[in-house]
Coordinates of C-alpha atoms and ligand atoms in Angstrom, one line a residue:
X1 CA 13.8 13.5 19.7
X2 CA 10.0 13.6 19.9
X3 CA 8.1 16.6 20.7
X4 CA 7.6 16.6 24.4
X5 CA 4.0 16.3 24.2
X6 CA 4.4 13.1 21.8
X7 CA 7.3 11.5 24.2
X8 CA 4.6 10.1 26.3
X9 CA 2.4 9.0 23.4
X10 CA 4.8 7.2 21.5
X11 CA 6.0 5.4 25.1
X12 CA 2.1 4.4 25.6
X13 CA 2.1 3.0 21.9
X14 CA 5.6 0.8 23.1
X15 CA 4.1 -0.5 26.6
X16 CA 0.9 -1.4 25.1
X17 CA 1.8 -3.3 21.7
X18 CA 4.8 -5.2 22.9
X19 CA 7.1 -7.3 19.7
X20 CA 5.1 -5.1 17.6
X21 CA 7.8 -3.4 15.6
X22 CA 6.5 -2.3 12.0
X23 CA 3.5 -0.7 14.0
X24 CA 5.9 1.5 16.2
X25 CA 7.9 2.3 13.2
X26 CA 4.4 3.8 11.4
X27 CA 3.1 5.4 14.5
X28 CA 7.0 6.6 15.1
X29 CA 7.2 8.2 11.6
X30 CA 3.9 10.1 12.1
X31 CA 4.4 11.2 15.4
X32 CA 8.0 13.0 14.2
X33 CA 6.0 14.8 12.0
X34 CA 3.3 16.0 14.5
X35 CA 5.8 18.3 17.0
X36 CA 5.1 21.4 14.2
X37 CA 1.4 20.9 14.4
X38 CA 0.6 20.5 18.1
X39 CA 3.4 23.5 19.1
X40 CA 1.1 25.9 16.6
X41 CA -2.8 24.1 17.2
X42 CA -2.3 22.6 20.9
X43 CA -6.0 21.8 20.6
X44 CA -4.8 19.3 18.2
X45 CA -3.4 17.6 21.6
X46 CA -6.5 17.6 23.8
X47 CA -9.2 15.1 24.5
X48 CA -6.4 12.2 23.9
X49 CA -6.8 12.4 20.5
X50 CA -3.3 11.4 19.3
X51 CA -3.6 8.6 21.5
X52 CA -7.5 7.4 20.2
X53 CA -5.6 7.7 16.6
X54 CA -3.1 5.3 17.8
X55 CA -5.6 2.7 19.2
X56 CA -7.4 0.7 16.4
X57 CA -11.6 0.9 16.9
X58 CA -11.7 -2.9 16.9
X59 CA -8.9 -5.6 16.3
X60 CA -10.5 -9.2 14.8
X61 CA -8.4 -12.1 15.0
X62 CA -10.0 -15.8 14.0
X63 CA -8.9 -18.9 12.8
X64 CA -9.3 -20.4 9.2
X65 CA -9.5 -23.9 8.7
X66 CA -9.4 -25.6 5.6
X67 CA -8.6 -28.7 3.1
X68 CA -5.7 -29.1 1.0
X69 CA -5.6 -31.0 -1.7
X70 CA -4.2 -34.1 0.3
X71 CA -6.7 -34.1 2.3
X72 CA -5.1 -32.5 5.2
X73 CA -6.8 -30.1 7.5
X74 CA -4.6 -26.8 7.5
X75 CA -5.1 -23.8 9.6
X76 CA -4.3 -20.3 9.4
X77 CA -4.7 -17.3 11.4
X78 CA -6.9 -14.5 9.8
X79 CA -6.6 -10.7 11.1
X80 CA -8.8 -7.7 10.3
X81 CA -7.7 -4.1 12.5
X82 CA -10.8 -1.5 11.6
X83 CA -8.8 1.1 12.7
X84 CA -10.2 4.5 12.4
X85 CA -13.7 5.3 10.9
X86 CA -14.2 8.9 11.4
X87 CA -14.1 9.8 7.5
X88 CA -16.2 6.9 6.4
X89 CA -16.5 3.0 6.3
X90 CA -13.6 1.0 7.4
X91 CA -11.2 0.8 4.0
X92 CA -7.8 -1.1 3.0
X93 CA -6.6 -4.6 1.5
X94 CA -6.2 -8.1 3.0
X95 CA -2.5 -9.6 2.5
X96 CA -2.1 -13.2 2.4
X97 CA 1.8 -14.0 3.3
X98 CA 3.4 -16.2 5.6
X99 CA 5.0 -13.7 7.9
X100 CA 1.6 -11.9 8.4
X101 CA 0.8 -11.0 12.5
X102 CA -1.1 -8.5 13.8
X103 CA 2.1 -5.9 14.0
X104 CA 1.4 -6.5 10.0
X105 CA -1.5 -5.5 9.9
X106 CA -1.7 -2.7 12.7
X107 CA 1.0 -0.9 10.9
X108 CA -0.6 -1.2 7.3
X109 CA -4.2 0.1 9.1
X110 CA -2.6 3.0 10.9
X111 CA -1.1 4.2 7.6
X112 CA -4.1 3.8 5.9
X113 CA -6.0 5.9 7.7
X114 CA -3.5 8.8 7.1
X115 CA -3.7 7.7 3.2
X116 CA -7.2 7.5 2.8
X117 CA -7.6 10.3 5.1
X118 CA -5.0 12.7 2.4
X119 CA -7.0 11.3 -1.0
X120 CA -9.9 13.9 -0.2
X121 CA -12.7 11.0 -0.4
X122 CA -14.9 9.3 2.5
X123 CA -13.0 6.4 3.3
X124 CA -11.8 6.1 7.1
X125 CA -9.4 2.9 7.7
X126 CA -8.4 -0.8 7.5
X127 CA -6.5 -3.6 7.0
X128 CA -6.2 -7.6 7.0
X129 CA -4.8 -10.3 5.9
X130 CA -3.8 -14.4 7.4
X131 CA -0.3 -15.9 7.4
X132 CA -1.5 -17.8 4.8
X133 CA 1.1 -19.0 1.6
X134 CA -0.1 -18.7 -1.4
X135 CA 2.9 -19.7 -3.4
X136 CA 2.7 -23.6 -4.7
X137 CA -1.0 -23.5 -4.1
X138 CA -3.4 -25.1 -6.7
X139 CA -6.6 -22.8 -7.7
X140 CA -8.4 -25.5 -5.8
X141 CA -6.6 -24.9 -2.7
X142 CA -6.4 -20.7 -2.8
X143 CA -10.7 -21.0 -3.2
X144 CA -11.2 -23.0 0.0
X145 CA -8.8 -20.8 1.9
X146 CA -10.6 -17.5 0.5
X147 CA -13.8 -19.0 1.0
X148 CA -13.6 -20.3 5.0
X149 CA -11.4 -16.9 5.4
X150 CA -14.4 -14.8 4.2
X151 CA -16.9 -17.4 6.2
X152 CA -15.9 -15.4 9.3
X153 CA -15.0 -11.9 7.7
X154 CA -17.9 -11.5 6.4
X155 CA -20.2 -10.7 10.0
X156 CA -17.6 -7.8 10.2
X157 CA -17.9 -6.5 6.5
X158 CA -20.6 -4.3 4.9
X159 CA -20.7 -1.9 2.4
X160 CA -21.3 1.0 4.9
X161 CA -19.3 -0.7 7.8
X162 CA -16.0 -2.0 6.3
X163 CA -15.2 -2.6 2.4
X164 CA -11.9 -4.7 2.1
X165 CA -9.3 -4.9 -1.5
X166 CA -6.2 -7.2 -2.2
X167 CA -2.7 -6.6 -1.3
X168 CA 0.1 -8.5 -1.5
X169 CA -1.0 -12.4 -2.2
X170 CA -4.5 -11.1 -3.1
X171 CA -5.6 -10.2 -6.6
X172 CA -8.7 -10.5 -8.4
X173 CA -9.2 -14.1 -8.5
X174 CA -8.7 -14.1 -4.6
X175 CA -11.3 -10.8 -4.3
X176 CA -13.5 -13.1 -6.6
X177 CA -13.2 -16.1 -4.3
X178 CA -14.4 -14.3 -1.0
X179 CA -17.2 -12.1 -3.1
X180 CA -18.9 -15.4 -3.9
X181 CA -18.7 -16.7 -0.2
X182 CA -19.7 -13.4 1.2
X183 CA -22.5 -13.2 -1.7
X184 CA -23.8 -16.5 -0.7
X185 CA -24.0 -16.1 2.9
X186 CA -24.9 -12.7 2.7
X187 CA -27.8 -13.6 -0.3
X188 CA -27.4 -9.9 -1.4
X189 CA -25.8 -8.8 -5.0
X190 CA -24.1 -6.3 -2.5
X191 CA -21.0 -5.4 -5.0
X192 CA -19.9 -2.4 -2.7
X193 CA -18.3 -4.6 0.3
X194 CA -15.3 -5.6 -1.7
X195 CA -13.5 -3.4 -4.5
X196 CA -11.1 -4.5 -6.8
X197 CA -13.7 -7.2 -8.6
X198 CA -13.6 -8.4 -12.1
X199 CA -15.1 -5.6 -15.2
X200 CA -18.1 -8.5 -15.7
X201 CA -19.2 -8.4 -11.8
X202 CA -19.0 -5.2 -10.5
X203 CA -15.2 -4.0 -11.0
X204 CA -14.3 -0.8 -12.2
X205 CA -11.6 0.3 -15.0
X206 CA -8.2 1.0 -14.2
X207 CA -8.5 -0.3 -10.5
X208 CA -5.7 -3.3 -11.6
X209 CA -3.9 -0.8 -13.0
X210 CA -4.4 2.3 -10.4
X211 CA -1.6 2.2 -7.5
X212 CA 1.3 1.5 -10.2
X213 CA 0.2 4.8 -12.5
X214 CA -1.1 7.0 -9.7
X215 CA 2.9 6.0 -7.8
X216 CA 4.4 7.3 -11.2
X217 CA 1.2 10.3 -11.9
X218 CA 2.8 11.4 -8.1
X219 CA 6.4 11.0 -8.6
X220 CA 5.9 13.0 -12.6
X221 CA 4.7 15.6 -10.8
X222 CA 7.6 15.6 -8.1
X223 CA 10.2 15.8 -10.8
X224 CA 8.2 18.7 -12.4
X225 CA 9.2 20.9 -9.4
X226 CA 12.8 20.7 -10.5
X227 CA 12.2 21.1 -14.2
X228 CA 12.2 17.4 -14.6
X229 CA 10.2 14.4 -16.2
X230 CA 10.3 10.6 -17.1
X231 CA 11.5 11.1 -20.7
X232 CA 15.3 8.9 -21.2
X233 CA 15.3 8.4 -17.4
X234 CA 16.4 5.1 -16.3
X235 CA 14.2 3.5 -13.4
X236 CA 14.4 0.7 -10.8
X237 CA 11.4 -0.8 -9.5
X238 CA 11.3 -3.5 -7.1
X239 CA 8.9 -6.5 -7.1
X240 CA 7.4 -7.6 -10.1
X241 CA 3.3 -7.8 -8.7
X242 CA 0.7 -6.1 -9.4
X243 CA 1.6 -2.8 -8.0
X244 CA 5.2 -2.8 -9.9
X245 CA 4.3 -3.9 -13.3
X246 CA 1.7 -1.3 -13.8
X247 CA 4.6 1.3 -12.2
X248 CA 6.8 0.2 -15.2
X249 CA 3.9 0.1 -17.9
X250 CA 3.3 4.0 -16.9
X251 CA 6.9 4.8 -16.4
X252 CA 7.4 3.7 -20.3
X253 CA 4.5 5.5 -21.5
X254 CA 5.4 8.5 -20.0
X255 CA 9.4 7.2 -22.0
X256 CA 11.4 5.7 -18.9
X257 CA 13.2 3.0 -19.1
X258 CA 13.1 0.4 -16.5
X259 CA 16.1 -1.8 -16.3
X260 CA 16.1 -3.7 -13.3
X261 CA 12.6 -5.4 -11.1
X262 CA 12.5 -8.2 -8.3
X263 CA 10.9 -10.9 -6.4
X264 CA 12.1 -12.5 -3.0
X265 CA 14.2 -14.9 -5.1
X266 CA 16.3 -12.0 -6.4
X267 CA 16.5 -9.4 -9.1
X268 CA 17.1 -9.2 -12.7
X269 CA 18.6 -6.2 -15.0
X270 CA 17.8 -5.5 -18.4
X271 CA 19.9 -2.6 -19.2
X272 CA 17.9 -2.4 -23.0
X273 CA 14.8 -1.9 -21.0
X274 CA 12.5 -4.8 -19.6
X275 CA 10.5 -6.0 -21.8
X276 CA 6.5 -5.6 -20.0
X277 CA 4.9 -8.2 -22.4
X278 CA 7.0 -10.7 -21.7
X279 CA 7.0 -10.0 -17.9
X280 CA 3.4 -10.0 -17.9
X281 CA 3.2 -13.0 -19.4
X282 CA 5.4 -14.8 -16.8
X283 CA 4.2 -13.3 -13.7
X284 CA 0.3 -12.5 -14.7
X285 CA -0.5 -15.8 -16.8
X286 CA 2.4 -18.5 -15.6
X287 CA 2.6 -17.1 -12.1
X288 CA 6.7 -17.6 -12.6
X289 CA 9.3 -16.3 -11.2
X290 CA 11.7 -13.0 -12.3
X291 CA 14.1 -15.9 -12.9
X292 CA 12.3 -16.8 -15.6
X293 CA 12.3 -13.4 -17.2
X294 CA 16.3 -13.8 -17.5
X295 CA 16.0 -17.6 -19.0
X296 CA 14.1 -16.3 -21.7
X297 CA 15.5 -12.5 -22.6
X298 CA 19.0 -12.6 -23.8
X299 CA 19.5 -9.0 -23.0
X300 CA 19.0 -9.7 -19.2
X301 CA 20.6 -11.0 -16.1
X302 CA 19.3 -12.4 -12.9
X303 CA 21.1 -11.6 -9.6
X304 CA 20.0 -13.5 -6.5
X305 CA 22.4 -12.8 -4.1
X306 CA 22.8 -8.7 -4.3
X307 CA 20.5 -5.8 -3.9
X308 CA 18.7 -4.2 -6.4
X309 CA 19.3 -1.0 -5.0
X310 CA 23.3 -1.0 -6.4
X311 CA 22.3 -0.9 -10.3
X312 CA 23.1 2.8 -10.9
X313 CA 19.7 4.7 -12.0
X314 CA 17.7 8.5 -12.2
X315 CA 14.7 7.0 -10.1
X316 CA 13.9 4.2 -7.6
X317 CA 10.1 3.0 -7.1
X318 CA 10.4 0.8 -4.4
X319 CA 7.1 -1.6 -5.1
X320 CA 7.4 -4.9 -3.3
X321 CA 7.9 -4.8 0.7
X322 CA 8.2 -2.9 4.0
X323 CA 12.0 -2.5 4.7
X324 CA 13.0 -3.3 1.6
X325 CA 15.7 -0.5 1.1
X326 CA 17.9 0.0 3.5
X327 CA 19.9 2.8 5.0
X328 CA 23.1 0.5 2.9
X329 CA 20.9 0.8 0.1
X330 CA 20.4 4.7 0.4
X331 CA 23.5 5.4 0.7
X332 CA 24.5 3.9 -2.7
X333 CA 21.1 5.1 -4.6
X334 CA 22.8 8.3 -3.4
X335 CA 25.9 7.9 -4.0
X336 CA 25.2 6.5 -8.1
X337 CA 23.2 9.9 -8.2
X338 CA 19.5 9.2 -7.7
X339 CA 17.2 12.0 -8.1
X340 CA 13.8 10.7 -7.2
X341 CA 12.6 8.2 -5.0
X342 CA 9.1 6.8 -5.0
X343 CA 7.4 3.9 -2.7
X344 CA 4.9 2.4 -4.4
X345 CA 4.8 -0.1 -1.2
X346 CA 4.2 0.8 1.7
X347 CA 7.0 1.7 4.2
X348 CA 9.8 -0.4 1.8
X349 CA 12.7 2.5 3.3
X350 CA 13.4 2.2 6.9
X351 CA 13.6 5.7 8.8
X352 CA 17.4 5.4 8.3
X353 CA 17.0 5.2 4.7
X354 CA 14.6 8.0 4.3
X355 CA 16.7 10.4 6.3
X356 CA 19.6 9.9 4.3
X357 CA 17.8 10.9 1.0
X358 CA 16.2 13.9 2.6
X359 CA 19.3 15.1 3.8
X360 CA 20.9 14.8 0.5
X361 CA 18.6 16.2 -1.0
X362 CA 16.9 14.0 -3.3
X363 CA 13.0 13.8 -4.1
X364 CA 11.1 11.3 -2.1
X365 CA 7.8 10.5 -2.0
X366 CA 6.4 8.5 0.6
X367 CA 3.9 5.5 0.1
X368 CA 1.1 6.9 1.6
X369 CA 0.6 9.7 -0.5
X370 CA 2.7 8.2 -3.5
X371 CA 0.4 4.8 -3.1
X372 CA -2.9 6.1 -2.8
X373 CA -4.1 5.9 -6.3
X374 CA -5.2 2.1 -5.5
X375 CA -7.2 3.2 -2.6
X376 CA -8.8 6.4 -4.6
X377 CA -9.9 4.2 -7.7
X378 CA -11.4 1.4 -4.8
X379 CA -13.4 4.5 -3.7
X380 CA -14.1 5.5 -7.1
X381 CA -14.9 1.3 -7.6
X382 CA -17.8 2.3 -4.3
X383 CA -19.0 5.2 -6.2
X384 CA -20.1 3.5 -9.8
X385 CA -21.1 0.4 -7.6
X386 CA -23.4 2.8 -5.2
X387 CA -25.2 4.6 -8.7
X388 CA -25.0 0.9 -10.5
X389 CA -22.9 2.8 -12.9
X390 CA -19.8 1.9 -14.4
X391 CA -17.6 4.6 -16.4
X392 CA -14.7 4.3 -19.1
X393 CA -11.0 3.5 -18.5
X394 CA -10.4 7.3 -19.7
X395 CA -12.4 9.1 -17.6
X396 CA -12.2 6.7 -14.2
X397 CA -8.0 7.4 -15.3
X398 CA -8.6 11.2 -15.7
X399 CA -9.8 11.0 -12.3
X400 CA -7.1 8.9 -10.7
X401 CA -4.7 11.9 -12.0
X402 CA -6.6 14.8 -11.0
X403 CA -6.8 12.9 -7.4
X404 CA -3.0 12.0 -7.4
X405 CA -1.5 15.7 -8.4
X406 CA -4.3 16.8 -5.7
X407 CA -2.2 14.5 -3.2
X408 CA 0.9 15.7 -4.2
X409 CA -0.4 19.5 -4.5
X410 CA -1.7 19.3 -0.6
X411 CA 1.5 17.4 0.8
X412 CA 4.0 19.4 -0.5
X413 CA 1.8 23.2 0.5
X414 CA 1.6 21.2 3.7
X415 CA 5.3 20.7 4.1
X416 CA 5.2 24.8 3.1
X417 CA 3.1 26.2 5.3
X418 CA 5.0 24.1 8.0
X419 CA 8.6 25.0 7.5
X420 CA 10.0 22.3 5.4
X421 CA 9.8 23.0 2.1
X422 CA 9.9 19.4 -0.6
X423 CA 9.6 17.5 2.7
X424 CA 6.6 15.2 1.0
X425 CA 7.0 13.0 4.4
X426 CA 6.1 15.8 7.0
X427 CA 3.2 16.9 3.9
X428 CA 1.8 14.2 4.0
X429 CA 1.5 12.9 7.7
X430 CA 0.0 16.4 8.9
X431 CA -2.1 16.5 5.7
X432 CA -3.6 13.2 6.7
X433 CA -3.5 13.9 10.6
X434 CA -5.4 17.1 9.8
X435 CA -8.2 16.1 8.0
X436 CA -8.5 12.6 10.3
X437 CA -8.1 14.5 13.6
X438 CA -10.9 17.5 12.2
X439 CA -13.6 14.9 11.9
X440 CA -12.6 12.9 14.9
X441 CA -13.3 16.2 17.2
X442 CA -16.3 16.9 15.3
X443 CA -17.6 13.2 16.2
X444 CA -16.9 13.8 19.9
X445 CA -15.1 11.8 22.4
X446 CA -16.4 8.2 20.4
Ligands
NDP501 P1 1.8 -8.6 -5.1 O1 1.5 -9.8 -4.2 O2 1.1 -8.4 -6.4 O3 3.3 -8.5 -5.4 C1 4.3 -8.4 -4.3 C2 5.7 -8.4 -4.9 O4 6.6 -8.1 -3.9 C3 6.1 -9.7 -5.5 O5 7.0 -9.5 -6.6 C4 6.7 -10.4 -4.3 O6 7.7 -11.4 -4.7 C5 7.4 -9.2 -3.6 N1 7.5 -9.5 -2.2 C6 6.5 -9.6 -1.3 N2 6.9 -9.9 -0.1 C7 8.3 -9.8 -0.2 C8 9.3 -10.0 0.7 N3 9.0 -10.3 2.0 N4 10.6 -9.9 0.3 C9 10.8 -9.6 -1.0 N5 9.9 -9.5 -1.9 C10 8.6 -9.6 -1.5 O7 1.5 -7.3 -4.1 P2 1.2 -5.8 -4.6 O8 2.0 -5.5 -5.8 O9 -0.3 -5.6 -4.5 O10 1.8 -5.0 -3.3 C11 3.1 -4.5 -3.3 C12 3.3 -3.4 -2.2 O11 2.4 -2.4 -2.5 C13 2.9 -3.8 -0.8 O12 3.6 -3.1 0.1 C14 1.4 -3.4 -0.7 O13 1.0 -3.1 0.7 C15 1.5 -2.1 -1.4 N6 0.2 -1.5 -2.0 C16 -0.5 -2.3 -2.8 C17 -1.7 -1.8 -3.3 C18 -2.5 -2.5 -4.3 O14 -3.5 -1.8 -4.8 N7 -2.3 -3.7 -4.6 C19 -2.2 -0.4 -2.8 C20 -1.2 0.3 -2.0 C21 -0.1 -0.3 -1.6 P3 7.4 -12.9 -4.4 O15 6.4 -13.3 -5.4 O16 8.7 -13.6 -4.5 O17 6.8 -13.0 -3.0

């Protein structure tokens, strides 16, 4: 049960966003963790200002036409929700994926804010995307999308207004794509409006790398509270994009072993430790599948019917969805002994799911403080871009770790100071809530 203050709020959030269901499962999650912070700081409740944080500052919906290589006119639907702006300009990726709609994107913006909100830096928050497919696409085909998708984005973008990044289905080459649009409309070299761009044009180090090893820098640090570490664990990670490959590349530096990754075809174990080159290889430079993994490393299998989540392991990184692990899925991570779970995407376990571990006991860090290394090094990305500077891969990574133990530091005195200890969920909502909500009553009623 919700707070009885929060009852009403969260009922608001239903009647108003109808079908919208990711979105009331964020707002939901957030709201559970308020009732602690209103019953001691009732101000916290006043002026509507749980309800302002719940309505985006503007929602942009447009259409993107283009021309596939037959000739054919396709058109997609292109979001962007600027949903809170009280800590700075309007911050969070674009995901291009066909079961994108504005519930998508809603619920990705409201977490941002919280996550960008709980990485100490000026970034208020965003989100966007289209239902576009990328998959089967030539490099022809992903341009012209990028580029008519930017053709409208970019009245609404700026680097002191709005600064978007990839996300699922948007990498560099896509980032690259809608830079040169916006560059050529805009005619201004303005290289802080998009971050995660190329080393040669504007880029900084480690942002490629920076939401995989910030998950893990988060998660080390979790395990350090209980006199543990990575060293001989064995690890799952799900999806096998950007954000899981560069979990598993820190996960065996740090001497984990990951035996088992994904894609939405299915899963694949490698119980002698997957081998990253060779997955890179596939996924970064053939743009295969995990299937393809299994074809060509004897030690391996590929499952395509099955959940990853039932290959017995120490730690679980889910990297690849929303409701990706279910409360099915918890129960056997719990049951085969898990002792640390870590969402490198953002909302993969479903409330069910997450309840279950916490009750049991095990570590679990959720994706908006666990994920927030890729936002933090985009900031960082503004920051050289702003001073024309640009700073090496060790000291932009020394950074990224001093930020993500800062994360993990303030979620888990947070969960402290209000009365559930290791409870890095309620840490890291009123962490985030605190620091948004403080500027939005500074900013008055706007
Ligand atoms: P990528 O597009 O690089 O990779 C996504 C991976 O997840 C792929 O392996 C993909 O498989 C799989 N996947 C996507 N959708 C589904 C689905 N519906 N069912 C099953 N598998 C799916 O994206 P990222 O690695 O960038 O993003 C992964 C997660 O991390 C997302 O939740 C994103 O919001 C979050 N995140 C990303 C950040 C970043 O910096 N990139 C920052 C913070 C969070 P397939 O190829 O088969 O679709």
């Amino acid at each position: 049960m919700l707070d009885e203050k929060l009852q009403p709020i969260f009922d608001d959030v239903l009647r108003r966003n109808p079908g919208e269901d990711e979105f009331h499962q964020a707002v939901r999650e957030v709201l559970d963790s308020l009732g602690a912070v209103v019953a001691k700081h009732p101000h916290y409740a006043e002026d509507a200002l749980i309800e302002r944080i719940c309505e985006p500052e503007r929602q942009i919906i447009f259409r993107v036409p283009w021309v596939d290589d037959k000739g054919q006119v396709q058109i997609n639907r292109g979001f962007r929700v600027q949903f809170n702006s009280a800590l700075g300009p309007f911050k969070g990726g674009l995901r291009f994926h066909p079961t994108v709609y504005l519930g998508t994107i809603k619920f990705l913006g409201f977490e941002q804010t919280f996550k960008n909100a709980l990485t100490g830096m000026p970034i208020g928050g965003g989100k966007g995307g289209a239902d576009f497919d990328p998959k089967g696409r030539s490099s022809g085909e992903i341009m012209r999308f990028c580029q008519s998708f930017m053709t409208e984005l970019c009245r609404h973008l700026g680097e002191y207004t709005d600064v978007p990044a990839g996300d699922i289905g948007v990498g560099q080459r896509e980032i690259g794509y809608m830079f040169g649009q916006y560059k050529r409309i805009a005619n201004r070299y303005e290289s802080g409006v998009l971050t995660g761009k190329g080393l040669a044009w504007g880029g900084s180090q480690v942002r490629t790398e920076a939401t995989g090893y910030g998950a893990v820098y988060f998660v080390e640090r979790m395990l350090r509270t209980r006199n543990h570490n990575f060293d001989g664990k064995k690890v799952i990670v799900s999806g096998s994009g950007n954000v899981a490959i560069y979990t598993m590349e820190k996960i065996m530096e740090l001497g984990g072993k990951v035996i088992a990754c994904s894609d939405s075809n299915g899963y694949v174990v490698d119980e002698s430790g997957i081998d990253l080159a060779l997955l890179k290889e596939i996924k970064e430079k053939k743009r295969g599948r995990v299937s393809d993994y299994a074809k060509a490393r004897r030690s391996s299998h590929f499952v395509s019917n099955g959940r990853i989540w039932d290959v017995p392991a120490d730690v679980a990184m889910p990297s690849a969805t929303q409701n990706e692990l279910n409360g099915q899925d918890a129960r056997t991570l719990v049951k085969n002994r898990i002792v640390a779970v870590g969402e490198g995407a953002n909302m993969p376990c479903t409330p069910e799911a997450v309840k279950i571990f916490l009750d049991a006991g095990v570590m679990f860090g959720p994706g908006k403080a666990t994920n927030a290394g890729g936002v933090a090094t985009s900031a960082l990305e503004m920051q050289q871009n702003a001073s024309r500077d640009s700073w090496t891969f060790e000291a932009t990574e020394a950074r990224l770790a001093t930020i993500m133990h800062g994360i993990h530091d303030r979620c888990a005195e947070m969960a402290d100071t209000y009365g559930s200890p290791g409870n890095y969920v309620l840490g890291a909502n009123v962490a985030g809530f605190i620091r948004v909500a403080e500027a939005m009553r500074a900013l008055g009623i706007v």
